JSON list of C-alpha atoms in Angstrom, two decimals:
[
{"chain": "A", "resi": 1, "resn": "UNK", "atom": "CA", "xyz": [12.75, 13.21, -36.80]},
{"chain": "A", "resi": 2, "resn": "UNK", "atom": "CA", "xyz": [11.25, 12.10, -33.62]},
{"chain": "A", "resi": 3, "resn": "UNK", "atom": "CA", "xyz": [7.54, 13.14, -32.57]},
{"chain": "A", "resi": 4, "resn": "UNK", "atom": "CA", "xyz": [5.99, 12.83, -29.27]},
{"chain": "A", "resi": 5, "resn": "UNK", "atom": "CA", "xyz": [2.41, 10.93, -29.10]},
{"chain": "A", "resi": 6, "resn": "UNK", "atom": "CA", "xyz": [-0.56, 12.69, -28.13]},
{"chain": "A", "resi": 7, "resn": "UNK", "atom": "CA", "xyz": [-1.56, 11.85, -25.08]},
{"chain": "A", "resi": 8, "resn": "UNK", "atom": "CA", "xyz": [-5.38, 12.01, -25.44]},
{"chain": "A", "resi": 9, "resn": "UNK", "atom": "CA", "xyz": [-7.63, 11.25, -28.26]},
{"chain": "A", "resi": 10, "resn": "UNK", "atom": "CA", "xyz": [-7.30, 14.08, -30.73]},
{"chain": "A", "resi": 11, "resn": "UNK", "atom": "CA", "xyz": [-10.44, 16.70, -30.27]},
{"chain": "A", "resi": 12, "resn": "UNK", "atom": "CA", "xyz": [-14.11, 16.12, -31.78]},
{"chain": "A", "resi": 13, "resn": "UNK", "atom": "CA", "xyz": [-14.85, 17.73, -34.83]},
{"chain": "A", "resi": 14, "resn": "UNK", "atom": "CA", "xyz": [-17.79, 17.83, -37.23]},
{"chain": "A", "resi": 15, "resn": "UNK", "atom": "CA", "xyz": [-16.78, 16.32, -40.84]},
{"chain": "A", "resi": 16, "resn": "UNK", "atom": "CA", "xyz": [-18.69, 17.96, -43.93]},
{"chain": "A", "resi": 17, "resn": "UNK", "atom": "CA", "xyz": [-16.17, 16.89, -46.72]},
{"chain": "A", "resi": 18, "resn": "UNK", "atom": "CA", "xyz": [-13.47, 15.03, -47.61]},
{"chain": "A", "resi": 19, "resn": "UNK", "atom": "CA", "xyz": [-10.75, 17.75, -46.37]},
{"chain": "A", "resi": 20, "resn": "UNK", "atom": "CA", "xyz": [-12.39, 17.65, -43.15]},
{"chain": "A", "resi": 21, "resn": "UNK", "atom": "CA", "xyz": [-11.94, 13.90, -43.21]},
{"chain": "A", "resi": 22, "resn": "UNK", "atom": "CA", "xyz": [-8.70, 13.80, -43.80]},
{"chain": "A", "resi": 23, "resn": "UNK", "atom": "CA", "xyz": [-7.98, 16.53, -41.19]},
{"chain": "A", "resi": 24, "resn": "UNK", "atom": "CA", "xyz": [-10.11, 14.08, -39.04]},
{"chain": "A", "resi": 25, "resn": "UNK", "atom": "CA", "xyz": [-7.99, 11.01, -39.88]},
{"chain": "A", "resi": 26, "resn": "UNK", "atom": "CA", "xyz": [-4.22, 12.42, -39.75]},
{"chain": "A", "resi": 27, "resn": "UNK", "atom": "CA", "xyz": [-4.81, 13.61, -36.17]},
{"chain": "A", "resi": 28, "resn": "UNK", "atom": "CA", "xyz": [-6.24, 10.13, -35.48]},
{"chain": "A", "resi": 29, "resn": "UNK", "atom": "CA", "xyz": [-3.51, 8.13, -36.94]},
{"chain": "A", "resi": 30, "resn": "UNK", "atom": "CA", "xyz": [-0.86, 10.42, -34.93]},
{"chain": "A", "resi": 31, "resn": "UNK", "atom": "CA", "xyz": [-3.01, 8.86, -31.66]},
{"chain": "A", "resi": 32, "resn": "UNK", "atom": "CA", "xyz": [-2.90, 5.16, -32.83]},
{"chain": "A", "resi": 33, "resn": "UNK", "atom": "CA", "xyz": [0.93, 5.57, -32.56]},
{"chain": "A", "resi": 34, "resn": "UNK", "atom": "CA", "xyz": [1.79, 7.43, -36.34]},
{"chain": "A", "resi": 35, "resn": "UNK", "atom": "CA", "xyz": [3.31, 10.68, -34.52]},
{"chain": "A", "resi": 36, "resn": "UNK", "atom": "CA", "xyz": [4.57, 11.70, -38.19]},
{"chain": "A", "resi": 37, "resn": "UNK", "atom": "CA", "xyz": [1.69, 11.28, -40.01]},
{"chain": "A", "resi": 38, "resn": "UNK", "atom": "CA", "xyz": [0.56, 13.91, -42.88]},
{"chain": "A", "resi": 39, "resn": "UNK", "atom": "CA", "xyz": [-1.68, 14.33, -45.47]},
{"chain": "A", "resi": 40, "resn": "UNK", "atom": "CA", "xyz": [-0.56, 14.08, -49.07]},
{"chain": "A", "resi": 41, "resn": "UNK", "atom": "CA", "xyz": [-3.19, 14.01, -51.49]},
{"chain": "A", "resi": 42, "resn": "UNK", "atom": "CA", "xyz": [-4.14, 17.69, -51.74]},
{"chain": "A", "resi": 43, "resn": "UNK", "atom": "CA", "xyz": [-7.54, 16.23, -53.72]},
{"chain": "A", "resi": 44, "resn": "UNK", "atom": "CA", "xyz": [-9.81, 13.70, -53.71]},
{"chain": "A", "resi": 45, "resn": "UNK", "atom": "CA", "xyz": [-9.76, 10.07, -54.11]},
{"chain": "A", "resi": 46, "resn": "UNK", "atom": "CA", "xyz": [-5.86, 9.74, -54.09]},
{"chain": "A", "resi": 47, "resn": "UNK", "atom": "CA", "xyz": [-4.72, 6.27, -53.27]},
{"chain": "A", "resi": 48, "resn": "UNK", "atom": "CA", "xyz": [-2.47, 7.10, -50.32]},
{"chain": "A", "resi": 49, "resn": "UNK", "atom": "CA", "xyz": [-4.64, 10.08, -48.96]},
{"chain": "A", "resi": 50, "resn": "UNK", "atom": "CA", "xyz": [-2.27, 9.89, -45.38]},
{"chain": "A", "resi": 51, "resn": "UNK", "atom": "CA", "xyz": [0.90, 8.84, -45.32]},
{"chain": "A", "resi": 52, "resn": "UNK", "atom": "CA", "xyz": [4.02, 8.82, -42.44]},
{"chain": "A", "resi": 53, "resn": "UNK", "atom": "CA", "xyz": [5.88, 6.91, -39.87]},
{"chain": "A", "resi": 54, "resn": "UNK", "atom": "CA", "xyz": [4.78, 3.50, -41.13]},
{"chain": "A", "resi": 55, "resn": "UNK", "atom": "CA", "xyz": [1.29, 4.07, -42.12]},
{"chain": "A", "resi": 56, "resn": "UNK", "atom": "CA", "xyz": [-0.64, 3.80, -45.03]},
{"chain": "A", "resi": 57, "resn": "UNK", "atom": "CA", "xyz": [-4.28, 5.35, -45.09]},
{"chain": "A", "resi": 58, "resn": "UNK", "atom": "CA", "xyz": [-7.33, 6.13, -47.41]},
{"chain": "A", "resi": 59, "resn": "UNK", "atom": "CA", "xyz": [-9.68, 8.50, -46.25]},
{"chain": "A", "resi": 60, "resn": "UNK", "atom": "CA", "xyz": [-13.24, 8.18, -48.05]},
{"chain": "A", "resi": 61, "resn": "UNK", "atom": "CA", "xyz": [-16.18, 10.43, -47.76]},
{"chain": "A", "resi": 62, "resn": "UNK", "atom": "CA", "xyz": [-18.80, 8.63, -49.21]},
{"chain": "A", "resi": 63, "resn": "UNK", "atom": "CA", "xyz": [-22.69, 7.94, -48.54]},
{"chain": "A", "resi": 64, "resn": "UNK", "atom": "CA", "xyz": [-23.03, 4.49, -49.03]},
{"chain": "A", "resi": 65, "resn": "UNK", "atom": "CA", "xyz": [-21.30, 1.73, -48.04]},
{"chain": "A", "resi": 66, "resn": "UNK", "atom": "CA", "xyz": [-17.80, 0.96, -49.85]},
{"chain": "A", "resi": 67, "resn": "UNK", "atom": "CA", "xyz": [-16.77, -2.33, -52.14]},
{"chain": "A", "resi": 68, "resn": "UNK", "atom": "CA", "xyz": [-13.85, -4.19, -52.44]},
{"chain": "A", "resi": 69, "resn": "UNK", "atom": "CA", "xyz": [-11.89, -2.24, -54.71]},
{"chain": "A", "resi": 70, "resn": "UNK", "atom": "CA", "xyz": [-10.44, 1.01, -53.28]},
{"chain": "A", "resi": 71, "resn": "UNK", "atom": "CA", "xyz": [-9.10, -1.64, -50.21]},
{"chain": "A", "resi": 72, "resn": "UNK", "atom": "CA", "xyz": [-7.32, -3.77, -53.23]},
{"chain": "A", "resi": 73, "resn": "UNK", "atom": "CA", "xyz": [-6.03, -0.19, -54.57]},
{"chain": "A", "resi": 74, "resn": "UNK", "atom": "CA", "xyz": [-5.12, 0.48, -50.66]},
{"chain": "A", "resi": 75, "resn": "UNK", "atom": "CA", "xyz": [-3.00, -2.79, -50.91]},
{"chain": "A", "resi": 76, "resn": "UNK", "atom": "CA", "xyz": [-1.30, -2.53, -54.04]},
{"chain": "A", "resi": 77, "resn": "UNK", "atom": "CA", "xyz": [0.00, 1.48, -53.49]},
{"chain": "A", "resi": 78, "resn": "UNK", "atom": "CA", "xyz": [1.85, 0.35, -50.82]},
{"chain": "A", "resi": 79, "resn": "UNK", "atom": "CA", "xyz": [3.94, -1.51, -53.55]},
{"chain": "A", "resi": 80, "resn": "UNK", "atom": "CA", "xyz": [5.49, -3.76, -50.92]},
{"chain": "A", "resi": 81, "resn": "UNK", "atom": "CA", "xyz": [7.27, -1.50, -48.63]},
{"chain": "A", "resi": 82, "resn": "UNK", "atom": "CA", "xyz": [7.24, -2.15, -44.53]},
{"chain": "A", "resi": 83, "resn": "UNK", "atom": "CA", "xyz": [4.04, -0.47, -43.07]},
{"chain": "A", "resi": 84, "resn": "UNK", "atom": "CA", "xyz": [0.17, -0.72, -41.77]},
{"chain": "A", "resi": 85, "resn": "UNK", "atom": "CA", "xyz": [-2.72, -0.59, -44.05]},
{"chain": "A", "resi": 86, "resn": "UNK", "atom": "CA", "xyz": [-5.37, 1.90, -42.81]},
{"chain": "A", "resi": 87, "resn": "UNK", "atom": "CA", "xyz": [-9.10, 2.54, -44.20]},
{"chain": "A", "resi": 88, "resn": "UNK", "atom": "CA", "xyz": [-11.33, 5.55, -43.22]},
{"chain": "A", "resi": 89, "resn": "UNK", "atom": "CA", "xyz": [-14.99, 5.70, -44.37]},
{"chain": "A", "resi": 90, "resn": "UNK", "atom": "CA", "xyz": [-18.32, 7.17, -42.81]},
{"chain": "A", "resi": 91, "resn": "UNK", "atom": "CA", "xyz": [-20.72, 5.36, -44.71]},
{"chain": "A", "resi": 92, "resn": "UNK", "atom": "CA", "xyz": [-19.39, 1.77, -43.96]},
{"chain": "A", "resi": 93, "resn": "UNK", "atom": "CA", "xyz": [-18.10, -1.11, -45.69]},
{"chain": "A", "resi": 94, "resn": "UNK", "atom": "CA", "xyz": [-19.75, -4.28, -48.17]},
{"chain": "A", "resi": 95, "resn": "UNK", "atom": "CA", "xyz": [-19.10, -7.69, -46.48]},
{"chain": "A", "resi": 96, "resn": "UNK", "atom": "CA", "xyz": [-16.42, -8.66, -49.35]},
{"chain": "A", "resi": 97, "resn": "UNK", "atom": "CA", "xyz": [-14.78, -5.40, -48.16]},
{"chain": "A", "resi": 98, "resn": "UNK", "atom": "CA", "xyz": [-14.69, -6.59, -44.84]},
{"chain": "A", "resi": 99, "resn": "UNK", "atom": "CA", "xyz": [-13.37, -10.28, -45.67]},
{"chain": "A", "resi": 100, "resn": "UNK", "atom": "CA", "xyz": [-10.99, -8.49, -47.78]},
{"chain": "A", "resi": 101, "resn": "UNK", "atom": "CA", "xyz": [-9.76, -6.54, -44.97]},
{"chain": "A", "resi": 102, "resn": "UNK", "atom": "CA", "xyz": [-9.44, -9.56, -42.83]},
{"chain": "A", "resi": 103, "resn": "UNK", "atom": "CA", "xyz": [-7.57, -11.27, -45.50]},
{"chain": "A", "resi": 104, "resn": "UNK", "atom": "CA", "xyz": [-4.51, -8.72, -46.03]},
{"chain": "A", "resi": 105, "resn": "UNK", "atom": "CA", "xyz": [-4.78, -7.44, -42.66]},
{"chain": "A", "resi": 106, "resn": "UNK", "atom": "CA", "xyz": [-5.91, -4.00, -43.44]},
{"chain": "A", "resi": 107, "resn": "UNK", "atom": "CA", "xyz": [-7.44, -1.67, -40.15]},
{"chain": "A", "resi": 108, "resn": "UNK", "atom": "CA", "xyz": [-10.79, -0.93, -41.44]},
{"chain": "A", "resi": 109, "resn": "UNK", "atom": "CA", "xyz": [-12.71, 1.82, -39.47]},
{"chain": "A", "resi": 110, "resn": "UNK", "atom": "CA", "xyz": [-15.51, 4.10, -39.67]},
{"chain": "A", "resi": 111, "resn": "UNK", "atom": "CA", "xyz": [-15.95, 7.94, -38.51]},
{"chain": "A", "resi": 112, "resn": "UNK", "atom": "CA", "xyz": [-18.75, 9.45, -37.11]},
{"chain": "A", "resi": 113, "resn": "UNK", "atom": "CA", "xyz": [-19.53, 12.81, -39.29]},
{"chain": "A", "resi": 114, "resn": "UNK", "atom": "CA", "xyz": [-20.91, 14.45, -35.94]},
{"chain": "A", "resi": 115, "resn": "UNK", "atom": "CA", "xyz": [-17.71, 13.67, -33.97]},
{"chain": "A", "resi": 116, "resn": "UNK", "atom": "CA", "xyz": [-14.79, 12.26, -35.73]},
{"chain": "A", "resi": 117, "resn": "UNK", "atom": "CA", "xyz": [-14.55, 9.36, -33.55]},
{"chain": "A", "resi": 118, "resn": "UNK", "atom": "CA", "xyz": [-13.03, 6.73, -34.75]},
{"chain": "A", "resi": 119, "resn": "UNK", "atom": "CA", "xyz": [-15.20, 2.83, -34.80]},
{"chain": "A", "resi": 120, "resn": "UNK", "atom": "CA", "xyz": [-13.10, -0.68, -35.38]},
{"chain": "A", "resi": 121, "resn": "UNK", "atom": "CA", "xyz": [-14.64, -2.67, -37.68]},
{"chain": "A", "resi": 122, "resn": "UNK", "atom": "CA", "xyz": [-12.18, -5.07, -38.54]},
{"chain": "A", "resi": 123, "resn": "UNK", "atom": "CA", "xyz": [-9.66, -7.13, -36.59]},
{"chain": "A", "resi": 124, "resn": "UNK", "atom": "CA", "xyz": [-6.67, -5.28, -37.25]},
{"chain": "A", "resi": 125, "resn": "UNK", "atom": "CA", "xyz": [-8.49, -2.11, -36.51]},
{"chain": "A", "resi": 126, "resn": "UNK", "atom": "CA", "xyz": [-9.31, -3.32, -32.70]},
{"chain": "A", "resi": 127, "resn": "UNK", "atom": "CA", "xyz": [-5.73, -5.12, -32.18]},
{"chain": "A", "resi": 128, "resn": "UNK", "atom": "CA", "xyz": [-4.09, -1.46, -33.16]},
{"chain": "A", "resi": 129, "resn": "UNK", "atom": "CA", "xyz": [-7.18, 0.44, -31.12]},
{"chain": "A", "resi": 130, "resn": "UNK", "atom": "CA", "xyz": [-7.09, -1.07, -28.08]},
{"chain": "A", "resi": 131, "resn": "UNK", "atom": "CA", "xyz": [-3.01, -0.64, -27.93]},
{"chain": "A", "resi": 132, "resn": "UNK", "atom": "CA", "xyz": [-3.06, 2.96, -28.24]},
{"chain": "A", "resi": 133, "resn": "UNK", "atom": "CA", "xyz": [-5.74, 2.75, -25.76]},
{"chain": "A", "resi": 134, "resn": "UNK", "atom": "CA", "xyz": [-3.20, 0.90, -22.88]},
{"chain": "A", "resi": 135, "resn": "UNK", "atom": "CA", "xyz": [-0.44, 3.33, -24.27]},
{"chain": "A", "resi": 136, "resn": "UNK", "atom": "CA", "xyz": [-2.33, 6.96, -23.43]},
{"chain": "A", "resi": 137, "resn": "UNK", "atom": "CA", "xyz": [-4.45, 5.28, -20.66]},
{"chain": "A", "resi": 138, "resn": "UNK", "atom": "CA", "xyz": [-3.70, 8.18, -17.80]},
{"chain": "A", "resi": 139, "resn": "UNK", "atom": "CA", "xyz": [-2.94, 5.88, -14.66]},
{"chain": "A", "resi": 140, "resn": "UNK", "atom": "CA", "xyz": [-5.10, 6.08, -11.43]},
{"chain": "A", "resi": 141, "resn": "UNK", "atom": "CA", "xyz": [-3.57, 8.81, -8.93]},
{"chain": "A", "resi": 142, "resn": "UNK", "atom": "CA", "xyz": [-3.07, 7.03, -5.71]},
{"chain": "A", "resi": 143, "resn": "UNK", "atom": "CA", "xyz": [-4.39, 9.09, -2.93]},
{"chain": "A", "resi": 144, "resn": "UNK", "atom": "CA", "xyz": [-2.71, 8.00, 0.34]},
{"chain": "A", "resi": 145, "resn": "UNK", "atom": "CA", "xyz": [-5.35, 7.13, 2.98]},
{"chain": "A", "resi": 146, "resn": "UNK", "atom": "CA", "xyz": [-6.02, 9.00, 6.18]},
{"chain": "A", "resi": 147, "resn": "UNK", "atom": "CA", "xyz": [-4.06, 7.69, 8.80]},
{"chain": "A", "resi": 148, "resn": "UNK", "atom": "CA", "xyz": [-6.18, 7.00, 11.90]},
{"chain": "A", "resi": 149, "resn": "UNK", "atom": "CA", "xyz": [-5.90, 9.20, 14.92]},
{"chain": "A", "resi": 150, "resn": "UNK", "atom": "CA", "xyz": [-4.03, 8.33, 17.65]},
{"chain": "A", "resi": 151, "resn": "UNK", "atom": "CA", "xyz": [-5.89, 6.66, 20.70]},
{"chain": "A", "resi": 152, "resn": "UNK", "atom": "CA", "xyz": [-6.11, 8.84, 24.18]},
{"chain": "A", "resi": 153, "resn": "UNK", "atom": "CA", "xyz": [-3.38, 8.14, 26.56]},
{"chain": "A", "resi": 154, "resn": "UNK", "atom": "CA", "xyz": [-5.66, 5.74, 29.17]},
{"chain": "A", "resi": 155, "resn": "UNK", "atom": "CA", "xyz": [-5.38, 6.87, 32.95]},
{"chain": "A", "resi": 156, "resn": "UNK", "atom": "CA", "xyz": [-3.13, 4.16, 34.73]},
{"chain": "A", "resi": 157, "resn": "UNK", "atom": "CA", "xyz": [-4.44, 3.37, 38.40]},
{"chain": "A", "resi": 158, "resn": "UNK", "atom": "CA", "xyz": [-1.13, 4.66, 40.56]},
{"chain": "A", "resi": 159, "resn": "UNK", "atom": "CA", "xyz": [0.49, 1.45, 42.12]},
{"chain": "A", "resi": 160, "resn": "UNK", "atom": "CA", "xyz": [3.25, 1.39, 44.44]},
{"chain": "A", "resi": 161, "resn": "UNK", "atom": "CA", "xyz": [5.47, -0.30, 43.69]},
{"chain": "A", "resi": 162, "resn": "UNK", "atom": "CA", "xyz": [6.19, -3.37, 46.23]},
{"chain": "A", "resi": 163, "resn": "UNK", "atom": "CA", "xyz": [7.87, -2.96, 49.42]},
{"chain": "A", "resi": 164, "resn": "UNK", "atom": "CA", "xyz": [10.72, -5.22, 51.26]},
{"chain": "A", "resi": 165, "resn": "UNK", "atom": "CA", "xyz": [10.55, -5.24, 54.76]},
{"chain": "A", "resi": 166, "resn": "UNK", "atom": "CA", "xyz": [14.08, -5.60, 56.14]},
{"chain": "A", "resi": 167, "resn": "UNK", "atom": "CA", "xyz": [13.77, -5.91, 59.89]},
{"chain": "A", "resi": 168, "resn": "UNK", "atom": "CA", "xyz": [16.65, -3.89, 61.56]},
{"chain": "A", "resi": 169, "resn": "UNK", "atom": "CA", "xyz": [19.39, -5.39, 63.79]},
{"chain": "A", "resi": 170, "resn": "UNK", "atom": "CA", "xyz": [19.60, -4.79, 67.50]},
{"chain": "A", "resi": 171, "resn": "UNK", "atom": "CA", "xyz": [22.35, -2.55, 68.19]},
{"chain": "A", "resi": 172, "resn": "UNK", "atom": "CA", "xyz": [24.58, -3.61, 70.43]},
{"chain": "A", "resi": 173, "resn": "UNK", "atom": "CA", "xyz": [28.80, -4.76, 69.95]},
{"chain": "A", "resi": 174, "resn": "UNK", "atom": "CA", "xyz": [29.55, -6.25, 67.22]},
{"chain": "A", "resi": 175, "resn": "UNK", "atom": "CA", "xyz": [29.92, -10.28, 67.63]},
{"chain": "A", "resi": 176, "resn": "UNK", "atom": "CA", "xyz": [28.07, -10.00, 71.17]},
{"chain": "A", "resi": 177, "resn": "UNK", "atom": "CA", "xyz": [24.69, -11.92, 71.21]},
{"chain": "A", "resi": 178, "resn": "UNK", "atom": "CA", "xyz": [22.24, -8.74, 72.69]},
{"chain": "A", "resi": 179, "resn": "UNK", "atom": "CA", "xyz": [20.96, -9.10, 75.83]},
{"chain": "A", "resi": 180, "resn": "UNK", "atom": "CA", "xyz": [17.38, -10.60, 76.34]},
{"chain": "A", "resi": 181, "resn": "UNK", "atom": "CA", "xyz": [14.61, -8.21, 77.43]},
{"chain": "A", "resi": 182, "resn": "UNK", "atom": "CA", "xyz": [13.69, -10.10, 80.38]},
{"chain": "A", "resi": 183, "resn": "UNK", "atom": "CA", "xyz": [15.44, -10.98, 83.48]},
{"chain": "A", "resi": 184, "resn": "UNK", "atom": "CA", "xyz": [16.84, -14.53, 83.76]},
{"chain": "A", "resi": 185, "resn": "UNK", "atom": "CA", "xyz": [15.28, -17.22, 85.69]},
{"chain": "A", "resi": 186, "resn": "UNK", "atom": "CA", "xyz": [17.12, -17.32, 89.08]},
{"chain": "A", "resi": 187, "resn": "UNK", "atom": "CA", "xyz": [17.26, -20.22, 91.68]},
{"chain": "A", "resi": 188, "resn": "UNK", "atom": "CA", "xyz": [16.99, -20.07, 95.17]},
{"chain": "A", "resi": 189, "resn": "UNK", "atom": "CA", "xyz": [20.24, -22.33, 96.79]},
{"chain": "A", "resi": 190, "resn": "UNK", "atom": "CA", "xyz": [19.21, -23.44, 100.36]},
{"chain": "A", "resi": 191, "resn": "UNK", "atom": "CA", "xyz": [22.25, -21.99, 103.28]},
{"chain": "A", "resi": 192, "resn": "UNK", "atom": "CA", "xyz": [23.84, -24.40, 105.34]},
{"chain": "A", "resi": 193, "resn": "UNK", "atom": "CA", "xyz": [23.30, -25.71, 108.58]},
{"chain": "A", "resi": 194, "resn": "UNK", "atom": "CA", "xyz": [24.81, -22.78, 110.41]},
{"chain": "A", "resi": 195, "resn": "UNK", "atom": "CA", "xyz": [23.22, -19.82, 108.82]},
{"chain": "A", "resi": 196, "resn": "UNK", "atom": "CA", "xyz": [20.03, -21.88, 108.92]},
{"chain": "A", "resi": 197, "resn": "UNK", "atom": "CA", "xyz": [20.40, -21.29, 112.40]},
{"chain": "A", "resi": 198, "resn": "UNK", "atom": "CA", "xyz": [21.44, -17.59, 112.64]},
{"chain": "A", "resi": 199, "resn": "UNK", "atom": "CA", "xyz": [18.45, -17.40, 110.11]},
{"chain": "A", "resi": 200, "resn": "UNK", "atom": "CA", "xyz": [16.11, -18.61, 112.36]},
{"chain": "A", "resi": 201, "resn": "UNK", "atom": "CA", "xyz": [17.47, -16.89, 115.66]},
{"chain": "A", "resi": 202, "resn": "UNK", "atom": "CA", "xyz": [16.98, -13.56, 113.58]},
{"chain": "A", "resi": 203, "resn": "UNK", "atom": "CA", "xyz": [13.33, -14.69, 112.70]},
{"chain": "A", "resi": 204, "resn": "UNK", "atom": "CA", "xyz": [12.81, -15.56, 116.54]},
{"chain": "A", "resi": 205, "resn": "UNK", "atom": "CA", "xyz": [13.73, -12.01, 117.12]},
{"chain": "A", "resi": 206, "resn": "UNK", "atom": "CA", "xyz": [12.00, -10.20, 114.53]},
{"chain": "A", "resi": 207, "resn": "UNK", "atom": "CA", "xyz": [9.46, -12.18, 112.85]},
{"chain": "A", "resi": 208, "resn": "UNK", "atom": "CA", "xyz": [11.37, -12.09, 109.54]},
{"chain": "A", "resi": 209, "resn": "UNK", "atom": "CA", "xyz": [13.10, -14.27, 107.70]},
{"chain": "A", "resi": 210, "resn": "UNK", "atom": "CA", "xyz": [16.95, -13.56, 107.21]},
{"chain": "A", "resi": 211, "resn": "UNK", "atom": "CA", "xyz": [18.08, -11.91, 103.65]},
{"chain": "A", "resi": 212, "resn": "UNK", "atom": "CA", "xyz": [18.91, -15.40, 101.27]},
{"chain": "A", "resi": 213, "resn": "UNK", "atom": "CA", "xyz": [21.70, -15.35, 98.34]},
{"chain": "A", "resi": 214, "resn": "UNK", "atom": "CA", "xyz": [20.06, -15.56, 95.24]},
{"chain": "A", "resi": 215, "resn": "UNK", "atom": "CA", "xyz": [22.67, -17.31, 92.75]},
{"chain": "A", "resi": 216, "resn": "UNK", "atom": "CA", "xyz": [21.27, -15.90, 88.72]},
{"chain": "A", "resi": 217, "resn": "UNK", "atom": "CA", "xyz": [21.39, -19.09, 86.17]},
{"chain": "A", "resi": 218, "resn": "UNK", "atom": "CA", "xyz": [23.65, -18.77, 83.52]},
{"chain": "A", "resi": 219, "resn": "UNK", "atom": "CA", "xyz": [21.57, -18.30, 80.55]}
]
């Protein structure tokens, strides 16, 4: 049969006898990763009090702190089969109970009477603690950051663009060279002899010179 873990650690609770403490530890071995764990005693001072999914467990209600022997009774009612040793007391443990512990690696913790909550007193104890820890750990919700707001649009000086200046063509026929603005220099040829003389007859007569052919220089 399969059970799902708790996700949480199991709910505080006074403890004023040894029912309550077994109450207190079943729900607590369930969290350190014993989903099927029950109690089986129905009395006090069995020696397998809790029992399920590979766990082994003593639940003690005492008030003062506990010896060696009920973690050597612990050991040997597991009678070799596959499994974790697990110790519950209030009242605390003897140092020889505590080397013992070390020695056959049993998880030794105390409860608080007030809450339930479990302590780790031996190395075993912390090594299993801190795993169910990691396993029901809730992870950190990642919250997306704001994204920033957009900059204004900037106002962009208007440019023109640039300009090519394509001076037009005169118009005129095509292949002709066009014909300059100003008139072309002209030269004044000299007449011969004989209208020399008809020129000067006509300026004896009138006071004017005669008319003279003007001849245009090819350009």
């Amino acid at each position: 049969m399969t059970h799902q873990l708790p996700s949480g650690e199991p709910v505080s609770r006074g403890i004023a006898d040894w029912r309550a403490a077994e109450t207190n530890a079943v729900d607590w071995l369930r969290w350190l990763g014993h989903p099927g764990a029950t109690s089986t005693t129905g009395g006090a001072d069995g020696g397998v009090d809790v029992l399920g999914d590979g766990a082994f467990a003593q639940v003690k209600f005492y008030g003062k702190a506990i010896g060696v022997q009920p973690l050597r009774e612990l050991y040997g009612a597991r009678a070799g089969n596959p499994g974790r040793l697990y110790f519950f007391i209030n009242s605390g443990y003897s140092q020889p109970a505590l080397h013992y512990a070390e020695q056959v690696d049993i998880a030794a913790f105390t409860y608080s009477v007030v809450t339930g909550r479990l302590d780790p007193v031996s190395s075993t104890a912390w090594a299993v603690y801190g795993e169910a820890e990691r396993r029901t750990e809730v992870p950190p919700v990642q919250v997306p950051l704001p994204r920033p707001p957009a900059p204004a649009p900037s106002a962009r000086p208007t440019v023109e663009p640039s300009r090519r200046i394509i001076p037009l063509k005169p118009a005129g026929v095509p292949g002709r060279r066009p014909e300059p603005d100003t008139q072309p220099e002209r030269e004044i040829i000299p007449l011969g002899p004989q209208a020399r003389r008809a020129r000067q007859a006509v300026a004896g007569e009138s006071g004017q010179h005669p008319p003279r052919r003007i001849i245009p220089l090819r350009p």
